[in-house]
Coordinates of C-alpha atoms and ligand atoms in Angstrom, one line a residue:
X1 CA 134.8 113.3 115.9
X2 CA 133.0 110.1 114.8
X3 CA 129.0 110.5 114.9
X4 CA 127.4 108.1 117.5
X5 CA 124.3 107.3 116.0
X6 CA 121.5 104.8 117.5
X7 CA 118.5 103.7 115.4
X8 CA 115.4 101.9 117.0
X9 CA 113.6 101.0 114.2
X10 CA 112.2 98.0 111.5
X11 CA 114.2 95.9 109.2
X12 CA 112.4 93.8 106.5
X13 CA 113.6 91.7 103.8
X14 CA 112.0 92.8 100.0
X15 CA 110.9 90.1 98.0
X16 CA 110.7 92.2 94.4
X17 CA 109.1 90.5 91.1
X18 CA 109.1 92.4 88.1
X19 CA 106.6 92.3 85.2
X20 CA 105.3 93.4 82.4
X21 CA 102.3 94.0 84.3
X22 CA 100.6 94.2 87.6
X23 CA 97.6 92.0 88.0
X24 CA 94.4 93.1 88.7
X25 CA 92.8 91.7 92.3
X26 CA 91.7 87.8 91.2
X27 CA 94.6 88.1 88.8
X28 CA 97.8 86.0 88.0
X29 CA 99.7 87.2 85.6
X30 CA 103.8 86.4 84.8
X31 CA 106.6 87.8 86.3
X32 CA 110.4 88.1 85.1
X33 CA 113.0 88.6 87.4
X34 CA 112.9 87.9 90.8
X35 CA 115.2 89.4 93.8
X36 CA 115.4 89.8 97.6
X37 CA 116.5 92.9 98.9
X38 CA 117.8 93.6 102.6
X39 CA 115.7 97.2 103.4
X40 CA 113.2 98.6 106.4
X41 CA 113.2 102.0 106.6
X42 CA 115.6 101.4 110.3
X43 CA 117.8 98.9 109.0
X44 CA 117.9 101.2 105.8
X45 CA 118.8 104.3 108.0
X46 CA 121.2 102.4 109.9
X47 CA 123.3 101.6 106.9
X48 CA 123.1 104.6 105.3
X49 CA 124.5 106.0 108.9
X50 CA 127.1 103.8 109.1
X51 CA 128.1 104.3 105.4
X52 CA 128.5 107.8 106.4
X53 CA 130.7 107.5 108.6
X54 CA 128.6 107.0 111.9
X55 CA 129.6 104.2 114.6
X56 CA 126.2 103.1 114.1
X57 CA 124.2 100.7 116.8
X58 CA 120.9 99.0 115.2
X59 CA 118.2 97.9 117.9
X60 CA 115.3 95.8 116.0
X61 CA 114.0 92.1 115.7
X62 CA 114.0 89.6 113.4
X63 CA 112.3 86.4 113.4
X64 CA 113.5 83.0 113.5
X65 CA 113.1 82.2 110.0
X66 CA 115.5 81.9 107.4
X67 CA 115.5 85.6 106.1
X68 CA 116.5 86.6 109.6
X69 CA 120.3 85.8 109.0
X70 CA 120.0 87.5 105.7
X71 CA 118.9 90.9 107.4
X72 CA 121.2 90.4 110.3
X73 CA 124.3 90.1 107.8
X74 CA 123.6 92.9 105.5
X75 CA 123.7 95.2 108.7
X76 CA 126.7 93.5 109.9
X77 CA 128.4 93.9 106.3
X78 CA 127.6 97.6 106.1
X79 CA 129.9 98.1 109.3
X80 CA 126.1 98.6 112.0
X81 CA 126.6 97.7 115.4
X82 CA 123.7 94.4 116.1
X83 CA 124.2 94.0 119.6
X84 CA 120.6 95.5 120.0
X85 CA 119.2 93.1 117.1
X86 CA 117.3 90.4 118.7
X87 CA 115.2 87.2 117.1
X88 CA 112.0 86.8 118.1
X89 CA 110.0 83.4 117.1
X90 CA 107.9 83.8 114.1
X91 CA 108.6 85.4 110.3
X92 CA 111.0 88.5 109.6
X93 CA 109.3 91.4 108.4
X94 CA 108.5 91.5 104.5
X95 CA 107.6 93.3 102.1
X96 CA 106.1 92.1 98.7
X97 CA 106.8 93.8 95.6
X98 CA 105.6 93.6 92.3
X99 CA 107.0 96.2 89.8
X100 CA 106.2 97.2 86.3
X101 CA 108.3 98.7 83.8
X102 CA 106.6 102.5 84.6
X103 CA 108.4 101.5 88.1
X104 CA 104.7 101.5 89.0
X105 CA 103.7 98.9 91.6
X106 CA 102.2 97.2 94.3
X107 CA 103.3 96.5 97.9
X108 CA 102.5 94.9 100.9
X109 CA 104.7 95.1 103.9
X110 CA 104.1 92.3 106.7
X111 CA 105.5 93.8 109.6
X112 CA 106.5 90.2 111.4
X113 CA 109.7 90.7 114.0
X114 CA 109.2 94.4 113.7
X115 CA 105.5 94.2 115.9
X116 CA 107.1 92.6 118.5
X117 CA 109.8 94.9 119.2
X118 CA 108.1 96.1 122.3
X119 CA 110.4 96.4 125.1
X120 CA 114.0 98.1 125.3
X121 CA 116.5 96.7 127.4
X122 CA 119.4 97.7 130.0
X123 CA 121.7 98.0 127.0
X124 CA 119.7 99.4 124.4
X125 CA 118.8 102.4 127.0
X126 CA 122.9 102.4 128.2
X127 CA 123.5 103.1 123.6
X128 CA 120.9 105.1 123.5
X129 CA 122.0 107.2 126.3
X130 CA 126.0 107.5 124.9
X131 CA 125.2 108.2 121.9
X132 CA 124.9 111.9 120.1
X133 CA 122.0 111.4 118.0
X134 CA 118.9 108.6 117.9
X135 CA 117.3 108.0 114.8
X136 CA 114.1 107.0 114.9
X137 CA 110.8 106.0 111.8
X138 CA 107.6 104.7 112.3
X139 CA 107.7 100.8 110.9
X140 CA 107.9 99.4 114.9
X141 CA 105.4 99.9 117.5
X142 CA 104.6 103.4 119.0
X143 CA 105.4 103.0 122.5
X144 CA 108.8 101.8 121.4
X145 CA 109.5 104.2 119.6
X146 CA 108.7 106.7 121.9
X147 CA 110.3 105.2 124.9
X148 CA 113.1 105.2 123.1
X149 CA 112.5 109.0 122.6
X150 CA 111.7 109.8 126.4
X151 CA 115.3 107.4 127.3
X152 CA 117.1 109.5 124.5
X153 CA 115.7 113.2 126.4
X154 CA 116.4 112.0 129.6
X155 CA 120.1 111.4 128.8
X156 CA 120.6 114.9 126.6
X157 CA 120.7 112.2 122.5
X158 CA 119.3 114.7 119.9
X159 CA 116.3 112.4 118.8
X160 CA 115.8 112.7 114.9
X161 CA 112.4 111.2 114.0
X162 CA 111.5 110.3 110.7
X163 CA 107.8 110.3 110.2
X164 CA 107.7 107.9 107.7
X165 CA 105.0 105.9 106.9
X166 CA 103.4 109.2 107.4
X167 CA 101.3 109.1 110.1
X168 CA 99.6 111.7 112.7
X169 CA 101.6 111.5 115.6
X170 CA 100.4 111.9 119.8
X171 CA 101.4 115.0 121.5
X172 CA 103.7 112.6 124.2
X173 CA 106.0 111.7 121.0
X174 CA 105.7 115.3 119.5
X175 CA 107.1 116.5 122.9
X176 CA 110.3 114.3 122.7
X177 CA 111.5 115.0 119.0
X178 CA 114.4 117.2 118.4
X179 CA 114.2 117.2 114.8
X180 CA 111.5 116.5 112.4
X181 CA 112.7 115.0 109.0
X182 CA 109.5 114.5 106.4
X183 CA 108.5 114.6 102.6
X184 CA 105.9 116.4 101.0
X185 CA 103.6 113.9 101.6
X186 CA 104.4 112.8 105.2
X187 CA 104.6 116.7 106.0
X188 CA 100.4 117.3 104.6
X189 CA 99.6 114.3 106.9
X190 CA 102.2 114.8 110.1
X191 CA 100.9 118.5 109.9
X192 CA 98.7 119.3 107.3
X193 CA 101.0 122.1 105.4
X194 CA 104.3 122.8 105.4
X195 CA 107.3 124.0 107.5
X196 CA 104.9 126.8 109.4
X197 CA 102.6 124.3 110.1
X198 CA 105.8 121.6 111.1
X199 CA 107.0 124.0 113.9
X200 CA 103.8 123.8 115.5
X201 CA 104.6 120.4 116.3
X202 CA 107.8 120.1 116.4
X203 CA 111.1 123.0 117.5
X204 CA 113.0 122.2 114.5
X205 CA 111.5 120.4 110.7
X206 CA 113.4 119.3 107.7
X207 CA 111.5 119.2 105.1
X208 CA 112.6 117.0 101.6
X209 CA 112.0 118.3 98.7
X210 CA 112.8 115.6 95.9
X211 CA 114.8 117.4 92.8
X212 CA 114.5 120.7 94.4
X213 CA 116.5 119.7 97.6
X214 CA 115.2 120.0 101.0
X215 CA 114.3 122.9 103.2
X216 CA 114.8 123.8 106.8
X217 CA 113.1 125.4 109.7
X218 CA 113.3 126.0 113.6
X219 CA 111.4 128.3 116.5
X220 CA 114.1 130.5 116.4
X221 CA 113.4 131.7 113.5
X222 CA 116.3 130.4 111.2
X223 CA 115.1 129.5 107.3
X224 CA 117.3 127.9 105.5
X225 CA 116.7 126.3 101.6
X226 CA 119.6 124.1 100.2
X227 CA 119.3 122.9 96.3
X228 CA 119.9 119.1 95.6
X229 CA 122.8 118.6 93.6
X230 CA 121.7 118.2 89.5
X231 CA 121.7 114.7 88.7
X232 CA 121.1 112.3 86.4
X233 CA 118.1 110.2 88.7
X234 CA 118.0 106.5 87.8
X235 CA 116.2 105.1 91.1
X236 CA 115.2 107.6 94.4
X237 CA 114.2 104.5 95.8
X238 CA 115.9 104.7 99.4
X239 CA 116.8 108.7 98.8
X240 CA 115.0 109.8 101.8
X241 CA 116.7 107.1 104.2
X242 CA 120.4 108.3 103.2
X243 CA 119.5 112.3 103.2
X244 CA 117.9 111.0 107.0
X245 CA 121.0 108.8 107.6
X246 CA 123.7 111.4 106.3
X247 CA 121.9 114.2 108.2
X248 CA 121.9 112.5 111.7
X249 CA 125.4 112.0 111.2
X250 CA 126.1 115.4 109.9
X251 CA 123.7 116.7 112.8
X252 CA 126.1 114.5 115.7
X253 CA 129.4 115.4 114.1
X254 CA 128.3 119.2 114.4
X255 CA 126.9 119.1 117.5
X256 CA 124.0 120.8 115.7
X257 CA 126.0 123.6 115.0
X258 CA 126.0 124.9 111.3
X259 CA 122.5 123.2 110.3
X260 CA 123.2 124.4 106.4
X261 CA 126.5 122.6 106.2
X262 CA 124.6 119.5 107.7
X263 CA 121.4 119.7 105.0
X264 CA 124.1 120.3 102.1
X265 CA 125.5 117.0 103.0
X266 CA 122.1 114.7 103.2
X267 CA 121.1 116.6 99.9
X268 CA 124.3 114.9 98.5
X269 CA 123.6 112.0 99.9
X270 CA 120.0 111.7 98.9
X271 CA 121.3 112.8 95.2
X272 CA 123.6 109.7 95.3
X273 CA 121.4 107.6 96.4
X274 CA 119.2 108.2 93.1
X275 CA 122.5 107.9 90.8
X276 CA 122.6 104.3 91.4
X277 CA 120.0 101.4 90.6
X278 CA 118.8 99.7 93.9
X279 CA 117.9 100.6 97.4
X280 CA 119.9 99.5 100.0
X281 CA 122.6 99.0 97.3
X282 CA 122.4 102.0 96.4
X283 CA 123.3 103.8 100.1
X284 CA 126.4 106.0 99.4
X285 CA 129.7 105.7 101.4
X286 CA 131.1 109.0 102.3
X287 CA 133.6 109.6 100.1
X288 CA 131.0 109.5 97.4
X289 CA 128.9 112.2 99.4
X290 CA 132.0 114.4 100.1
X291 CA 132.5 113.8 96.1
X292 CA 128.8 114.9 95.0
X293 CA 128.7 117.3 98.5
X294 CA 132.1 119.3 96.7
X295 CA 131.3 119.4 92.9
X296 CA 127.9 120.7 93.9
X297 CA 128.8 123.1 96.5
X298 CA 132.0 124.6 96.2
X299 CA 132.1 127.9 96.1
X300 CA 128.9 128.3 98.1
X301 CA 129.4 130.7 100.7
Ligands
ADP401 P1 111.6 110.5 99.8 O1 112.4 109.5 99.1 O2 111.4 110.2 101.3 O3 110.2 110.8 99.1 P2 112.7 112.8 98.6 O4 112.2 112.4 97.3 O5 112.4 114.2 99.0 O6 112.4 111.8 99.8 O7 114.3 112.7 98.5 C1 115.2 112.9 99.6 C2 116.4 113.7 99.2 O8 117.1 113.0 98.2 C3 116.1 115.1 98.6 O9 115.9 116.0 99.6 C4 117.3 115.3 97.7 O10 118.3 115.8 98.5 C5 117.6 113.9 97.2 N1 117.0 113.6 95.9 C6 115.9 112.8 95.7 N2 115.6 112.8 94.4 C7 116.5 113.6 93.8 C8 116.7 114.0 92.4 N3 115.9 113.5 91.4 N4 117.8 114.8 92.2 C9 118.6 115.2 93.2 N5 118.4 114.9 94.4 C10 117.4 114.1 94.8

């Protein structure tokens, strides 16, 4: 079955300078190279969906400047649906980069297009409603994102939220999610602990765990731990959007049936993700999961 997957969510173009160092505020100091970079942690989901295999519809905004076509086509080249991607006047989102060669550095994200992504239409509710699972982050407004949530519940979608930036989140969004996926980080803010403190929230938390893999929990009481495949990590940047991606569509084929097999998967996926230089770039197709998924796991009962 192919995984119908639906993400409302942000897309931004990355501007990325690297130097030998960051300036100081009041400072200007000399870059090197210079590169843009089609990410947004919803556009980034959205490929990494559709890379896994997902029939994958995007609903976002982009402005009317000349990054819009740009963001538009690296969705379009990765196989996502953009019938929900509309332009809005005014600049794309960005983000502004400035790395250093510790892969230290400094960003700041302008939302743009993504703010005014406040209303969902007839169609976007009509994809949201036929499809198995919607994805959702935090990078577009709130209400959005939750009526997006309350249209997926009301049609029986599986609505996997992302809480990333990490943010505390209202009860009326809380109330809609399916599935919780978070980091360490996001998980201390979202809940102020771990997976105990998760299900509070939430009837079912994923929980990522870097190296180590990512760990699961729901209100039935089901545990479950899955190690990240041993790699050689050259760049997690992006990591956490293809374990979400992969496990959405893991989640949808599955029907949310066998929620190891599912976590096994996004760990490979996450794990691939940090093999390769790059973020978007870096977003593994599925026969490289399945490759990484079957050296790692075989064998595991
Ligand atoms: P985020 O990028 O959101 O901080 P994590 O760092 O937890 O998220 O990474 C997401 C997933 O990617 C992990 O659960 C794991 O499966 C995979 N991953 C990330 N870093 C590594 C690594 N160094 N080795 C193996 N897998 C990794």
């Amino acid at each position: 079955m192919t995984a119908r997957v639906v993400v409302v969510g942000s897309t931004n173009l990355d501007l990325v300078v690297t130097t030998a160092q960051l300036p100081r505020p009041g400072e200007t100091v000399l870059g090197e190279r210079f590169r843009t970079v089609p990410g947004g942690k919803g556009a980034n989901q959205a490929v990494a969906a559709a890379r896994a295999g997902a029939a994958c519809e995007f609903v976002g905004a982009v402005g009317s400047d000349e990054f819009a076509g740009l963001l538009r086509e690296s969705l379009i080249a990765a196989g996502v649906g953009v019938r929900g991607l509309r332009t809005v006047p005014g600049p794309s989102g960005v983000a502004l980069i400035a790395v250093d060669r510790d892969a230290e550095n400094f960003i700041v994200v302008a939302p743009g297009a993504n703010a005014a992504l406040t209303e969902l239409d007839a169609d976007d509710r009509a994809a949201i409603a036929a499809a198995d699972v919607l994805l959702l982050q935090l990078e577009v407004p709130l209400s959005t994102v939750v009526a997006a949530a309350g249209c997926a519940r009301a049609a029986g979608t599986t609505v996997v939220l992302n809480a990333a930036p990490a943010a505390t989140l209202p009860d009326e969004l809380l109330d809609l999610v399916d599935v919780l996926v978070v980091n360490e980080h996001e998980a201390e803010v979202v809940a102020g602990g771990a997976l105990d403190a998760l299900l509070k929230l939430v009837p079912r938390a994923v929980l990522t765990l870097g190296a180590r893999g990512a760990a699961y929990a729901d209100r039935d009481g089901l545990r479950l731990s899955v190690p990240a495949p041993r790699i050689d990590a050259v760049d997690t940047t992006a990591a956490g959007d293809a374990f979400t991606g992969a496990l959405a569509v893991g989640w949808a084929e599955r029907g949310g049936a066998d929620i190891e097999a599912s976590l096994r998967w996004a760990c490979a996926a996450g794990a691939a993700c940090a093999q390769r230089p790059g973020a978007s770039s870096a977003l593994p197709d599925r026969a490289t999961i399945d490759a990484l998924h079957d050296a790692t796991y075989r064998g595991t009962p």
